[in-house]
Amino acid sequence: MTNDPPKLNHYSALTGIRAIAAMMIFVYHNRKYWKDDLHPVLFRFCSELNLGVQLFFVLSGFLIAKSYGSTPLQSVENYKHYTIQRIVRIIPLYWLLLTLYYIDPIFGRYHFSVTHYLLLQGFSSTHSLDAIAQSWSLTVEMTFYAFAPLLMLLWQKQLRYVILFLAALLGITLLGGWIWTTYIGNKDCYLSPPDFVIMSTFAGQSLLFAAGMSLAHYPNFWNKIAAIKQTTTIGVVGFILTLYAIGLFQTSRVDHGTNHWQGKLLFFIVVPVFILLLFQGLMTQRTYLQRFLSSKLMVLLGNASFAFYLVHISYVNLKLKSWVFFPDRNFILLWLVSIALYYGFEKPIYSWYKKR
């Protein structure tokens, strides 16, 4: 390993790590099928691999801050372009799969829901896992996109403004959910209960996005950190050990360490630090991991990771299982479908908009 920055035109290793995050989530959702074959310690560790979603959140914070900063706020036209570009990046593929779900007489049975098309179900603890279950995180992501330019503008002023804003956002969200539930009636549990707000909405997860944004906002600081030769190794080992430590707070096989305050502290304070160290190492140091993640295969899988995330459980996965089912739980087949969706649908639409 050397400290020479990788000679790359873009952050290829960060694209590759998206594939790793998607695989983590796949293992997490399928762990129940292997519970009798896995050692209890390994099963406990697999039960925390849903933190692959948080890898996506931190990475998203960095990439949006690095790519746009506060420029969307410089004019109405800039903000319009930024907003449409973010929508085009996420929504078309989601709408395609959601529509296929609704027109399927076995699954959606033509019960179309505007709420789900607008991703509003992600604010409801009752309905956040309806239809395409994993789409709850798209609600979090799109909410971040809405606030990101403002956060970068506040960051250019002072860090304390960012902290105050995020604290106020969480407080207002929790208060709004409580008022809605207590005085109005909230049968669909929007912004309620508090643990749902903290773990499944942008108001609660905003610290992870902010951590990623700090990587773009404080390049001098992180470059000094990267002077440590083992930055990548520290990030990887620290992340794995922290996941293991969070798992120690599980009280049963169906429990999560993040359901307990000790696990939440590790989740919100320690996990982001190691993720940032890992990302900075991948961007500045030539290591075997960096080379692997920058390989053509991993970049391909990273590009297709959003499609894989949307098909690895719920409708598409269940539909595939009804036709064919391989011993790997269709892991390879799902990746092939994802690659086809990326090249046949997701990329052409995004490229078309960029050309316009």
Coordinates of C-alpha atoms in Angstrom, one line a residue:
M1 CA 0.0 0.0 0.0
T2 CA 1.2 3.5 -0.8
N3 CA -0.2 7.0 0.2
D4 CA -0.3 8.2 -3.4
P5 CA -3.8 9.1 -4.3
P6 CA -5.4 6.7 -6.8
K7 CA -5.3 8.1 -10.3
L8 CA -9.0 7.9 -11.0
N9 CA -11.4 10.1 -13.0
H10 CA -14.0 9.6 -10.4
Y11 CA -14.5 7.8 -7.1
S12 CA -14.7 4.3 -8.5
A13 CA -14.1 2.6 -5.2
L14 CA -17.0 4.4 -3.7
T15 CA -19.2 3.1 -6.5
G16 CA -17.9 -0.4 -5.8
I17 CA -18.7 -0.1 -2.1
R18 CA -22.3 0.5 -3.0
A19 CA -22.4 -3.1 -4.2
I20 CA -21.0 -4.3 -0.8
A21 CA -23.7 -2.3 1.0
A22 CA -26.4 -3.9 -1.2
M23 CA -25.0 -7.4 -0.5
M24 CA -25.0 -6.7 3.2
I25 CA -28.7 -5.8 3.0
F26 CA -29.3 -9.0 1.0
V27 CA -27.7 -11.2 3.6
Y28 CA -29.6 -9.3 6.4
H29 CA -32.9 -10.0 4.8
N30 CA -32.1 -13.7 4.1
R31 CA -30.4 -14.5 7.4
K32 CA -33.5 -16.1 8.8
Y33 CA -33.3 -18.9 6.2
W34 CA -29.8 -19.7 7.4
K35 CA -30.4 -19.4 11.2
D36 CA -30.0 -23.2 11.7
D37 CA -26.7 -23.3 9.8
L38 CA -25.0 -20.2 11.1
H39 CA -23.1 -20.1 14.4
P40 CA -25.0 -17.9 16.8
V41 CA -22.2 -15.3 16.8
L42 CA -22.3 -15.0 13.0
F43 CA -26.1 -14.9 13.0
R44 CA -26.0 -12.1 15.5
F45 CA -23.6 -10.2 13.3
C46 CA -25.7 -10.8 10.2
S47 CA -28.7 -9.3 12.1
E48 CA -26.9 -6.0 12.1
L49 CA -26.0 -5.9 8.4
N50 CA -29.0 -3.7 7.7
L51 CA -26.5 -1.0 8.4
G52 CA -25.7 -1.3 4.8
V53 CA -28.5 1.2 4.3
Q54 CA -26.5 3.7 6.5
L55 CA -23.5 3.2 4.2
F56 CA -25.7 4.5 1.4
F57 CA -26.8 7.4 3.5
V58 CA -23.3 8.6 4.4
L59 CA -22.2 8.1 0.9
S60 CA -25.1 10.1 -0.4
G61 CA -24.3 12.9 2.0
F62 CA -20.8 13.1 0.7
L63 CA -21.6 12.9 -3.0
I64 CA -24.4 15.5 -3.0
A65 CA -22.3 17.9 -1.0
K66 CA -19.3 17.3 -3.3
S67 CA -21.3 17.6 -6.5
Y68 CA -23.7 20.5 -5.7
G69 CA -22.8 22.3 -2.5
S70 CA -25.2 25.2 -2.0
T71 CA -25.3 26.1 -5.7
P72 CA -29.0 25.0 -6.1
L73 CA -29.9 27.9 -3.8
Q74 CA -28.2 30.5 -6.1
S75 CA -31.2 30.7 -8.4
V76 CA -34.7 29.2 -8.9
E77 CA -33.4 27.6 -12.2
N78 CA -30.5 26.0 -10.3
Y79 CA -32.8 24.5 -7.7
K80 CA -35.3 23.3 -10.3
H81 CA -32.5 21.6 -12.2
Y82 CA -31.1 20.0 -9.0
T83 CA -34.5 18.8 -7.9
I84 CA -35.5 17.3 -11.2
Q85 CA -32.1 15.6 -11.6
R86 CA -32.5 14.0 -8.2
I87 CA -36.0 12.9 -9.0
V88 CA -35.0 11.4 -12.3
R89 CA -32.2 9.5 -10.6
I90 CA -34.5 7.8 -8.1
I91 CA -38.2 7.8 -9.1
P92 CA -38.6 6.3 -12.6
L93 CA -37.2 2.9 -11.7
Y94 CA -39.2 2.9 -8.4
W95 CA -42.4 3.9 -10.3
L96 CA -41.8 1.1 -12.9
L97 CA -41.5 -1.6 -10.2
L98 CA -44.3 -0.2 -8.2
T99 CA -46.6 -0.1 -11.2
L100 CA -45.7 -3.7 -12.1
Y101 CA -46.6 -4.6 -8.5
Y102 CA -50.0 -2.9 -8.7
I103 CA -51.0 -4.4 -12.1
D104 CA -50.1 -7.8 -10.9
P105 CA -53.4 -9.6 -10.0
I106 CA -51.7 -11.7 -7.4
F107 CA -49.8 -9.0 -5.6
G108 CA -51.0 -5.4 -5.9
R109 CA -54.4 -6.4 -7.4
Y110 CA -54.8 -2.9 -9.1
H111 CA -55.1 -1.2 -5.7
F112 CA -53.1 1.9 -6.8
S113 CA -52.0 4.3 -4.1
V114 CA -51.0 7.9 -4.8
T115 CA -49.3 7.9 -1.3
H116 CA -46.9 5.2 -2.4
Y117 CA -46.1 6.9 -5.7
L118 CA -45.3 10.1 -3.8
L119 CA -43.2 8.1 -1.2
L120 CA -45.3 9.5 1.6
Q121 CA -45.8 6.0 3.1
G122 CA -42.2 6.3 4.4
F123 CA -43.4 8.8 7.0
S124 CA -45.9 6.2 8.4
S125 CA -44.7 3.4 10.7
T126 CA -47.9 1.5 9.7
H127 CA -47.4 1.7 6.0
S128 CA -43.7 2.2 5.5
L129 CA -43.1 -1.4 4.5
D130 CA -46.2 -1.7 2.2
A131 CA -45.8 -2.6 -1.5
I132 CA -42.1 -2.4 -2.1
A133 CA -41.0 -2.6 1.5
Q134 CA -37.5 -1.2 1.1
S135 CA -38.8 2.0 -0.5
W136 CA -39.0 3.5 3.0
S137 CA -35.4 4.5 2.6
L138 CA -36.2 6.4 -0.6
T139 CA -38.4 8.6 1.4
V140 CA -35.4 9.3 3.7
E141 CA -33.2 9.9 0.7
M142 CA -35.6 12.3 -1.1
T143 CA -36.1 14.3 2.1
F144 CA -32.4 14.7 2.4
Y145 CA -32.3 15.9 -1.2
A146 CA -34.8 18.6 -0.3
F147 CA -32.7 19.8 2.7
A148 CA -29.2 19.3 1.3
P149 CA -28.6 22.7 -0.3
L150 CA -29.8 24.5 2.8
L151 CA -27.6 22.4 5.0
M152 CA -24.5 23.2 2.8
L153 CA -25.5 26.9 3.0
L154 CA -25.7 26.7 6.8
W155 CA -22.4 24.9 6.8
Q156 CA -20.7 27.7 4.9
K157 CA -21.8 30.0 7.8
Q158 CA -20.9 27.9 10.8
L159 CA -21.2 24.3 11.9
R160 CA -23.3 25.2 14.9
Y161 CA -26.1 26.3 12.5
V162 CA -26.2 22.9 11.0
I163 CA -26.3 21.2 14.4
L164 CA -29.1 23.6 15.6
F165 CA -31.1 23.1 12.4
L166 CA -30.9 19.3 12.6
A167 CA -31.8 19.3 16.3
A168 CA -34.7 21.6 15.6
L169 CA -35.9 19.4 12.7
L170 CA -35.9 16.3 14.9
G171 CA -37.6 18.1 17.7
I172 CA -40.3 19.6 15.5
T173 CA -40.9 16.2 13.8
L174 CA -41.2 14.4 17.1
L175 CA -43.5 17.1 18.5
G176 CA -45.6 17.1 15.3
G177 CA -46.1 13.4 15.5
W178 CA -47.1 13.6 19.2
I179 CA -49.6 16.4 18.5
W180 CA -51.0 14.5 15.5
T181 CA -51.4 11.3 17.6
T182 CA -52.7 12.9 20.8
Y183 CA -55.1 15.6 19.6
I184 CA -56.0 14.7 16.0
G185 CA -55.9 11.0 15.8
N186 CA -53.2 9.3 13.8
K187 CA -54.5 5.8 12.9
D188 CA -51.7 5.4 10.2
C189 CA -49.0 6.5 12.7
Y190 CA -47.4 9.2 10.6
L191 CA -44.3 10.5 12.4
S192 CA -45.0 8.1 15.2
P193 CA -43.8 6.5 17.5
P194 CA -40.6 8.3 18.4
D195 CA -38.3 5.3 17.8
F196 CA -39.7 5.1 14.2
V197 CA -38.9 8.7 13.6
I198 CA -35.3 8.3 14.9
M199 CA -34.5 5.1 13.0
S200 CA -36.6 5.5 9.8
T201 CA -36.9 9.1 8.8
F202 CA -34.5 11.8 7.7
A203 CA -35.1 13.8 10.9
G204 CA -33.7 10.9 12.8
Q205 CA -31.0 9.7 10.3
S206 CA -29.8 13.2 9.4
L207 CA -26.6 12.9 11.4
L208 CA -25.4 10.2 9.0
F209 CA -26.0 12.4 6.0
A210 CA -24.3 15.3 7.8
A211 CA -21.3 13.0 8.5
G212 CA -21.0 12.3 4.8
M213 CA -21.3 16.0 4.0
S214 CA -18.5 16.8 6.4
L215 CA -16.2 14.7 4.2
A216 CA -16.8 17.1 1.4
H217 CA -16.8 20.3 3.5
Y218 CA -13.6 19.7 5.5
P219 CA -11.2 18.2 2.8
N220 CA -8.1 19.6 4.5
F221 CA -9.0 17.9 7.8
W222 CA -9.7 14.5 6.2
N223 CA -6.6 14.7 4.0
K224 CA -4.6 15.0 7.2
I225 CA -6.4 12.0 8.5
A226 CA -5.5 10.1 5.3
A227 CA -1.8 10.7 6.1
I228 CA -2.3 7.7 8.4
K229 CA -1.2 4.8 6.3
Q230 CA -3.8 2.4 7.7
T231 CA -6.8 4.7 7.3
T232 CA -8.7 2.2 5.1
T233 CA -7.8 -0.7 7.4
I234 CA -8.9 1.2 10.5
G235 CA -12.2 2.1 8.8
V236 CA -13.0 -1.5 7.7
V237 CA -12.0 -3.1 11.0
G238 CA -13.6 -0.5 13.1
F239 CA -16.9 -0.7 11.1
I240 CA -17.0 -4.5 11.4
L241 CA -16.1 -4.5 15.2
T242 CA -18.8 -1.8 15.8
L243 CA -21.4 -3.9 14.1
Y244 CA -20.4 -6.8 16.2
A245 CA -20.5 -4.7 19.4
I246 CA -24.0 -3.4 18.4
G247 CA -25.1 -7.0 18.0
L248 CA -24.1 -7.8 21.6
F249 CA -27.2 -5.8 22.8
Q250 CA -29.6 -8.1 21.1
T251 CA -31.9 -9.9 23.5
S252 CA -33.2 -12.5 21.0
R253 CA -32.7 -13.7 17.5
V254 CA -35.4 -11.3 16.2
D255 CA -34.0 -8.3 18.1
H256 CA -31.6 -5.6 16.9
G257 CA -28.9 -4.0 18.9
T258 CA -30.1 -0.6 17.7
N259 CA -33.4 -1.2 19.5
H260 CA -31.5 -0.4 22.7
W261 CA -29.9 2.9 23.7
Q262 CA -26.4 1.5 23.9
G263 CA -26.7 0.2 20.3
K264 CA -28.1 3.6 19.2
L265 CA -25.1 5.4 20.6
L266 CA -22.7 3.2 18.7
F267 CA -24.9 3.5 15.6
F268 CA -25.1 7.3 15.6
I269 CA -21.7 8.2 17.0
V270 CA -19.1 5.5 16.3
V271 CA -20.4 3.9 13.0
P272 CA -20.2 7.2 11.0
V273 CA -16.6 7.8 12.1
F274 CA -15.4 4.5 10.8
I275 CA -17.4 4.8 7.6
L276 CA -15.8 8.2 7.0
L277 CA -12.3 6.8 7.6
L278 CA -13.1 4.0 5.1
F279 CA -14.4 6.4 2.5
Q280 CA -11.4 8.7 2.9
G281 CA -9.0 5.8 2.7
L282 CA -10.6 4.5 -0.5
M283 CA -10.4 8.0 -2.1
T284 CA -6.8 8.7 -1.2
Q285 CA -4.9 5.4 -0.7
R286 CA -4.0 2.7 -3.1
T287 CA -4.8 -0.6 -1.3
Y288 CA -5.9 -4.0 -2.3
L289 CA -9.4 -3.2 -1.2
Q290 CA -9.4 0.0 -3.2
R291 CA -8.3 -1.9 -6.3
F292 CA -10.9 -4.6 -5.8
L293 CA -13.7 -2.1 -5.3
S294 CA -12.5 -0.1 -8.4
S295 CA -12.5 -3.2 -10.6
K296 CA -14.8 -3.3 -13.6
L297 CA -17.0 -6.0 -12.0
M298 CA -17.5 -4.1 -8.7
V299 CA -18.1 -0.8 -10.5
L300 CA -20.7 -2.5 -12.6
L301 CA -22.4 -4.0 -9.6
G302 CA -22.2 -0.6 -7.8
N303 CA -23.9 1.1 -10.7
A304 CA -26.6 -1.6 -10.6
S305 CA -26.9 -1.5 -6.8
F306 CA -29.9 0.8 -6.7
A307 CA -31.8 -1.6 -8.9
F308 CA -30.6 -4.6 -6.9
Y309 CA -31.8 -2.8 -3.7
L310 CA -35.3 -2.4 -5.2
V311 CA -35.6 -6.0 -6.4
H312 CA -33.7 -8.1 -3.8
I313 CA -36.9 -8.5 -1.6
S314 CA -40.6 -7.7 -2.0
Y315 CA -42.3 -7.9 -5.4
V316 CA -39.6 -8.7 -7.9
N317 CA -37.9 -11.2 -5.7
L318 CA -41.2 -13.0 -4.9
K319 CA -42.2 -13.0 -8.5
L320 CA -38.9 -14.5 -9.6
K321 CA -39.2 -17.1 -6.9
S322 CA -42.5 -18.2 -8.3
W323 CA -40.8 -18.9 -11.6
V324 CA -37.4 -20.1 -10.6
F325 CA -35.5 -20.6 -7.4
F326 CA -31.8 -21.3 -7.1
P327 CA -29.9 -22.5 -3.9
D328 CA -28.3 -19.1 -3.6
R329 CA -31.7 -17.6 -3.0
N330 CA -31.5 -16.1 -6.5
F331 CA -28.6 -13.9 -5.5
I332 CA -26.8 -14.1 -8.9
L333 CA -30.1 -14.0 -10.8
L334 CA -31.2 -10.8 -8.9
W335 CA -27.9 -9.2 -9.9
L336 CA -28.4 -10.1 -13.5
V337 CA -31.9 -8.6 -13.4
S338 CA -30.5 -5.5 -11.7
I339 CA -27.8 -5.0 -14.4
A340 CA -30.5 -5.4 -17.1
L341 CA -32.7 -2.8 -15.4
Y342 CA -29.7 -0.4 -15.0
Y343 CA -28.7 -0.6 -18.7
G344 CA -32.1 -1.0 -20.1
F345 CA -34.1 1.5 -18.1
E346 CA -32.3 3.4 -15.3
K347 CA -29.3 4.7 -17.1
P348 CA -31.0 5.6 -20.4
I349 CA -33.5 7.8 -18.6
Y350 CA -30.9 9.5 -16.5
S351 CA -28.6 10.0 -19.5
W352 CA -31.5 11.4 -21.6
Y353 CA -32.3 14.0 -18.9
K354 CA -28.6 15.0 -18.6
K355 CA -28.3 15.5 -22.3
R356 CA -31.4 17.8 -22.2

